[in-house]
Short mmCIF file of N, CA and C in Angstrom, two decimals:
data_model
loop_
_atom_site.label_atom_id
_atom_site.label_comp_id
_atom_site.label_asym_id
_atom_site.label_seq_id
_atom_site.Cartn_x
_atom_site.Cartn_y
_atom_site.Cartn_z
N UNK W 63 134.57 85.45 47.90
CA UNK W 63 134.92 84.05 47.74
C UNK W 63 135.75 83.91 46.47
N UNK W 64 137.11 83.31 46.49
CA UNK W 64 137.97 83.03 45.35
C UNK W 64 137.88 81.43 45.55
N UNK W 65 137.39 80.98 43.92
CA UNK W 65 138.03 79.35 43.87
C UNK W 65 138.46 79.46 42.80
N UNK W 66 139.79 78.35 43.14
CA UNK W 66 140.81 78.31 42.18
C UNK W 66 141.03 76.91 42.06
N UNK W 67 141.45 75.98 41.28
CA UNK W 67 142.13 74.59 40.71
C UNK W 67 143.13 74.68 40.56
N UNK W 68 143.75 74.09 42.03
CA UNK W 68 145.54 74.47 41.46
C UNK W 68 145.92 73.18 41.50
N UNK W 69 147.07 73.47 39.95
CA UNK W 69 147.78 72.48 39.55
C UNK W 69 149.13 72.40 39.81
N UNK W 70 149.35 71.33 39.53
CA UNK W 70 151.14 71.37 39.16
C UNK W 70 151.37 70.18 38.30
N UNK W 71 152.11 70.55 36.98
CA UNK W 71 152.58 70.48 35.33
C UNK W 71 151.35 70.17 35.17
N UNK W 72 150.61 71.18 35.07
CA UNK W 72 149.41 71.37 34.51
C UNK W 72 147.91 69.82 35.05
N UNK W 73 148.72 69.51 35.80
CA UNK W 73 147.85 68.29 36.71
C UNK W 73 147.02 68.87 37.44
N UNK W 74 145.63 68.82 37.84
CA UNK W 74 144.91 69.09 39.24
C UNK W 74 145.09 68.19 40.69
N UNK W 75 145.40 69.30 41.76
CA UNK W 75 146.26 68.71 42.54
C UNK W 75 144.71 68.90 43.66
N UNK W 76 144.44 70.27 43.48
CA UNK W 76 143.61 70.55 44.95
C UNK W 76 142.21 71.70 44.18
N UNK W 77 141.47 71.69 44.82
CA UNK W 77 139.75 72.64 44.39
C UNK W 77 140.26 73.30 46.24
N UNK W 78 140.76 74.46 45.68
CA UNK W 78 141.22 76.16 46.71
C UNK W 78 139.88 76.44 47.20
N UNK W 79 138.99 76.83 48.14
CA UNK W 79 137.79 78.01 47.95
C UNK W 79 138.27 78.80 49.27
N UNK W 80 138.52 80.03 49.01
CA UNK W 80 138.84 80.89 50.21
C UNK W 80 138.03 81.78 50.69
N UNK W 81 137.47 82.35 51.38
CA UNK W 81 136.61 83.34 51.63
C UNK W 81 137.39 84.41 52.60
N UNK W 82 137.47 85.22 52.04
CA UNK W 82 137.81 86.73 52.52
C UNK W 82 136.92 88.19 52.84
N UNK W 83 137.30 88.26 53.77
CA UNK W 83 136.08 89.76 54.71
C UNK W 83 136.43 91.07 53.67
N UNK W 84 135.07 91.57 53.26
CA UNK W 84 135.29 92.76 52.36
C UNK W 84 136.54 93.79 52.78
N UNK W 85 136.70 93.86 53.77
CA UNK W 85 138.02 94.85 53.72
C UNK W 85 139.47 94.58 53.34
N UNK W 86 138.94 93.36 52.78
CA UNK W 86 140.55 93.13 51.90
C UNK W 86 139.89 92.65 50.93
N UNK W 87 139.18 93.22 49.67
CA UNK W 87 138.93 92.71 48.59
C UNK W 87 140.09 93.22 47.67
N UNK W 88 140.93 94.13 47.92
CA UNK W 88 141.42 94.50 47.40
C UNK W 88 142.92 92.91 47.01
N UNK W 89 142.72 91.72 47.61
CA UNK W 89 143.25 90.70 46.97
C UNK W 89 142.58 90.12 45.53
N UNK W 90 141.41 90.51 45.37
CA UNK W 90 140.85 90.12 44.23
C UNK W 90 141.27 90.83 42.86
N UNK W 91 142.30 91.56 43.07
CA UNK W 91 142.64 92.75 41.87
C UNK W 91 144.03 92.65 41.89
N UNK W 92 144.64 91.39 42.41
CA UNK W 92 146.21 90.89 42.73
C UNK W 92 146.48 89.49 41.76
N UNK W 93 147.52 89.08 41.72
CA UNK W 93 147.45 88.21 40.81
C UNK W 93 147.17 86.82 41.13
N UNK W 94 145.94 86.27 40.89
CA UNK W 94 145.39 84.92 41.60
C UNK W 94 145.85 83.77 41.56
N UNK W 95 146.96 83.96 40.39
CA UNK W 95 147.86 82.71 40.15
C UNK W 95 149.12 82.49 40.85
N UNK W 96 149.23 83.23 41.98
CA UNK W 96 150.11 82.91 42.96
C UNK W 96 149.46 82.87 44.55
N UNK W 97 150.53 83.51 45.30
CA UNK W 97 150.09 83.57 46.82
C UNK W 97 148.97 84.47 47.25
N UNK W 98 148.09 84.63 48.19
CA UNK W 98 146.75 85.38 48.11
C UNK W 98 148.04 85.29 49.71
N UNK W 99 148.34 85.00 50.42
CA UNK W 99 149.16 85.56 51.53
C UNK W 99 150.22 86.56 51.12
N UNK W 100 151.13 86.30 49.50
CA UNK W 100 151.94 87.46 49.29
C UNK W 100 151.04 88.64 49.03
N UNK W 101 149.91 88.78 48.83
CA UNK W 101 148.78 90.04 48.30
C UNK W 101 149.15 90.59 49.26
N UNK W 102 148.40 89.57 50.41
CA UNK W 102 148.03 90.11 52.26
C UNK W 102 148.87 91.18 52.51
N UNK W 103 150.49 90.51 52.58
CA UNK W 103 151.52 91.19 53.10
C UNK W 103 151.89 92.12 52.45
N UNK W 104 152.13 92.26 50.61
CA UNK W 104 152.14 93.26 50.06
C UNK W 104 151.16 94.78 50.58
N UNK W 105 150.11 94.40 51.01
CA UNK W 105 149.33 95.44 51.63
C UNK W 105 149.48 95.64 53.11
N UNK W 106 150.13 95.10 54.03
CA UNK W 106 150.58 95.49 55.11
C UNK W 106 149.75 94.62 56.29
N UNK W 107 148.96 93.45 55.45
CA UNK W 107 148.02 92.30 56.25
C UNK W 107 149.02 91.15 56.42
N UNK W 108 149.44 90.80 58.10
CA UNK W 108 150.31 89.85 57.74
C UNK W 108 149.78 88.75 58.90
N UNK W 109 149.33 87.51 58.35
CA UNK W 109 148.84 86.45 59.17
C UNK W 109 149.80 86.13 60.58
N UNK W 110 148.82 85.91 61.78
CA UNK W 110 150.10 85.98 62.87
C UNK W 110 149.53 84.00 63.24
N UNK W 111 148.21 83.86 62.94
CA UNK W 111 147.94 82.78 64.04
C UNK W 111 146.63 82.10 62.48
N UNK W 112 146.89 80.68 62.71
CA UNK W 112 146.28 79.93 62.21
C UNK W 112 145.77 78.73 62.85
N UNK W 113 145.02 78.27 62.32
CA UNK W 113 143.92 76.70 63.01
C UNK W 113 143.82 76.14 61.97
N UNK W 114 144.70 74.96 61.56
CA UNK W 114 144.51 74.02 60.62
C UNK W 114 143.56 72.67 60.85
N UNK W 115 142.62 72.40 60.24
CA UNK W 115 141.97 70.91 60.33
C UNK W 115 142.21 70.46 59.22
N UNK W 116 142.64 69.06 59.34
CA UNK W 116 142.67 67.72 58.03
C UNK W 116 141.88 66.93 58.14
N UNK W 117 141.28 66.28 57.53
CA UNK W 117 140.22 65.12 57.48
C UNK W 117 140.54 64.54 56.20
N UNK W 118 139.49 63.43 56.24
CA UNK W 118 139.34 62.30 54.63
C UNK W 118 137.22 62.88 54.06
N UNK W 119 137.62 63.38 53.02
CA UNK W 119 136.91 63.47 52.66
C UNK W 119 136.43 63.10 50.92
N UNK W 120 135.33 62.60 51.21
CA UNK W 120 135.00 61.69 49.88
C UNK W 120 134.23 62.22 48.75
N UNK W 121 134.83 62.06 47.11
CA UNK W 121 135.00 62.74 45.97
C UNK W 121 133.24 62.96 45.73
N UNK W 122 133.16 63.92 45.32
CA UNK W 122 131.39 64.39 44.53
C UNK W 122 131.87 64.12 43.03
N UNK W 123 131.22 64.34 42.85
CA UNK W 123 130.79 64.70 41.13
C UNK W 123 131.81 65.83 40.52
N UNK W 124 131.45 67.08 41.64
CA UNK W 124 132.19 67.94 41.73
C UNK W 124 133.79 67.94 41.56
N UNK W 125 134.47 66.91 42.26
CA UNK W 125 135.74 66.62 42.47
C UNK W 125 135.84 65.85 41.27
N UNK W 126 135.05 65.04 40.97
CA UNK W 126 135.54 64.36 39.98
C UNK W 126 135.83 64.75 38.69
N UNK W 127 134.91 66.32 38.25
CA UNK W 127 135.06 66.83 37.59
C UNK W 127 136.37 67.34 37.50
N UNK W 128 136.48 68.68 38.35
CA UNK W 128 138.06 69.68 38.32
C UNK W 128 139.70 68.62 39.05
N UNK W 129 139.22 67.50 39.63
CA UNK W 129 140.60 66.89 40.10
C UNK W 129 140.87 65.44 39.38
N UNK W 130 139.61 65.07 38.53
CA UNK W 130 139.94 63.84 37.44
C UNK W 130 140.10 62.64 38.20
N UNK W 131 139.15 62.50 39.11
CA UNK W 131 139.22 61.35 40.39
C UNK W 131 137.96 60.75 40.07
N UNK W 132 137.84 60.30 40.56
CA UNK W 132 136.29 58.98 40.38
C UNK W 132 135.29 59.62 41.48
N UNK W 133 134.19 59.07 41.56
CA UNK W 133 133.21 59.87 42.80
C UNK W 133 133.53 58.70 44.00
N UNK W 134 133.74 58.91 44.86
CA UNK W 134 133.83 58.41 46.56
C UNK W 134 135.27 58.10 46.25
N UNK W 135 136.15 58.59 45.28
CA UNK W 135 137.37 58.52 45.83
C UNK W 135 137.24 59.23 47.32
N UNK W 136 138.71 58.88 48.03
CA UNK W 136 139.31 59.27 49.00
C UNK W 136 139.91 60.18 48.99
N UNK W 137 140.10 61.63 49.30
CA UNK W 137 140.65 63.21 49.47
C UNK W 137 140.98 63.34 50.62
N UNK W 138 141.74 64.53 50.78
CA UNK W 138 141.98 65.12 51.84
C UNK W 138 141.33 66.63 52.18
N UNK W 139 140.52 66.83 52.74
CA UNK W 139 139.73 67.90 53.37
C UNK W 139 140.41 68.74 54.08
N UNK W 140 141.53 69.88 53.83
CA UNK W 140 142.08 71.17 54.79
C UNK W 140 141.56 72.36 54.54
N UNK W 141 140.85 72.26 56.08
CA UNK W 141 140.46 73.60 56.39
C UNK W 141 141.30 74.50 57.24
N UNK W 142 141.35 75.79 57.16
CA UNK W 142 142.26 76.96 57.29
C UNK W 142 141.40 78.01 58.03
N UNK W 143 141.70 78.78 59.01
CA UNK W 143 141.02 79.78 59.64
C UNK W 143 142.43 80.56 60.46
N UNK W 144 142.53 81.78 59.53
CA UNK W 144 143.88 82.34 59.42
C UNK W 144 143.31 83.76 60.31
N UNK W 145 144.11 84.28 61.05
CA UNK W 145 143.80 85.91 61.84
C UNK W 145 145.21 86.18 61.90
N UNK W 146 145.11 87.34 62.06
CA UNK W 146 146.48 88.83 62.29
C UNK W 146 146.84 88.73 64.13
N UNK W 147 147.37 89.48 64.19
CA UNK W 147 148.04 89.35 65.76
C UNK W 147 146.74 90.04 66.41
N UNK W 148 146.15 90.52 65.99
CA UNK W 148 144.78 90.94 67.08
C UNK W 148 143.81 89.83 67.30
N UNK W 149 144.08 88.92 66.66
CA UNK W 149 142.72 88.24 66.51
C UNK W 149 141.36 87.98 65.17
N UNK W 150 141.51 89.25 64.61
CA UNK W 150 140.90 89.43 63.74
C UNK W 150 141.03 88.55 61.95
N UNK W 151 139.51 87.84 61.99
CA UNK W 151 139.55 86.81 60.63
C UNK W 151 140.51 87.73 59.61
N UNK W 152 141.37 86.82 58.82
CA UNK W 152 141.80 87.46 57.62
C UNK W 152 141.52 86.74 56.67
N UNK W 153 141.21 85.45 56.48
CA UNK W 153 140.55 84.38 55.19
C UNK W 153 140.25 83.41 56.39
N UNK W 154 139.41 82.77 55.53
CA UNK W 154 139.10 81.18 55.96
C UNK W 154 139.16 80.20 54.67
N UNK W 155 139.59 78.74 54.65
CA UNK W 155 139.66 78.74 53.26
C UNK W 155 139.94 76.85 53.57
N UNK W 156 139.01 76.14 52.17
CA UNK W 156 138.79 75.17 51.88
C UNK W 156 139.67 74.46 50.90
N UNK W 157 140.64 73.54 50.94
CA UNK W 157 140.98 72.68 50.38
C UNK W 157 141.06 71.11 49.87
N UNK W 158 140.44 70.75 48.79
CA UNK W 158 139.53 69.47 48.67
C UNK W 158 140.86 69.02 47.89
N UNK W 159 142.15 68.17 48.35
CA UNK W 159 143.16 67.72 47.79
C UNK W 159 143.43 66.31 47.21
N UNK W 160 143.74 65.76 46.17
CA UNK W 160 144.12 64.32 46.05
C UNK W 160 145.06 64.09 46.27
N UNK W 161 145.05 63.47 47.62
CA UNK W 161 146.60 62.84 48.01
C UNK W 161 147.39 62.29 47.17
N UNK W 162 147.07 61.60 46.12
CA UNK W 162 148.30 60.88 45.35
C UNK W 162 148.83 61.75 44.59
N UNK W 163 148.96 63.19 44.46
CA UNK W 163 149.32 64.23 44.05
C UNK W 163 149.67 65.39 44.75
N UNK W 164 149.79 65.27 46.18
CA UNK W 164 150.23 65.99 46.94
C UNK W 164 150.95 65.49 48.51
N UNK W 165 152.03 66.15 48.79
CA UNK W 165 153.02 65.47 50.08
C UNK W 165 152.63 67.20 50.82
N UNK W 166 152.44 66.84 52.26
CA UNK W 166 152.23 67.99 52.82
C UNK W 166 153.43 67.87 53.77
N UNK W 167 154.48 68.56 54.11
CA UNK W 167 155.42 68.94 55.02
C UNK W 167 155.28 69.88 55.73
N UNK W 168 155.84 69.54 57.25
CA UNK W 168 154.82 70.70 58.62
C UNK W 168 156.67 70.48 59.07
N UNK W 169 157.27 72.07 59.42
CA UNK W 169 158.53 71.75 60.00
C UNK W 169 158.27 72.88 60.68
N UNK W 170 158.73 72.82 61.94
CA UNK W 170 158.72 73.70 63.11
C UNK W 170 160.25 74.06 63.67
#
């Protein structure tokens, strides 16, 4: 399990928690302050198929702490369940985001 607080200009934007299957721990010894998908591929793991869910989900204590929001603010909840062309899990992974600090763009 990696959690991370990622920002941008040093703002908290989103609370990351990813969970990854021991045979790729070897992302934990990569540099965490960027892509955990450039690790993947650097090692020859390359995501083929994903399942995105969004929801509204409402601020804890928790959030209020690392994203500087109030408690029952309003968030955005993306969950991630990422596999390789076989099928096989490669992360699953939690994102607790404050919308007024983040624009999500989906282009196909």
């Amino acid at each position: 399990k990696i959690v991370r607080v990622r920002k941008s200009d040093g703002i908290p934007v989103m609370i990351e928690e990813t969970y990854i299957p021991s045979k790729y721990s070897y992302v934990t010894e990569g540099d965490l302050s960027g892509s955990i998908y450039a690790i993947l591929c650097e090692h020859g793991t390359f995501p083929a198929h994903a399942k995105k869910t969004i929801s509204i989900f409402y601020a804890t204590e928790r959030e209020e702490k690392y994203l500087e929001v109030n408690v029952k603010d309003p968030l955005l909840f993306h969950n991630d369940l990422v596999m390789d062309e076989k099928g096989n899990v490669i992360l699953v992974s939690k994102l607790v985001i404050n919308p007024e600090r983040f624009v999500l763009t989906i282009e196909f």
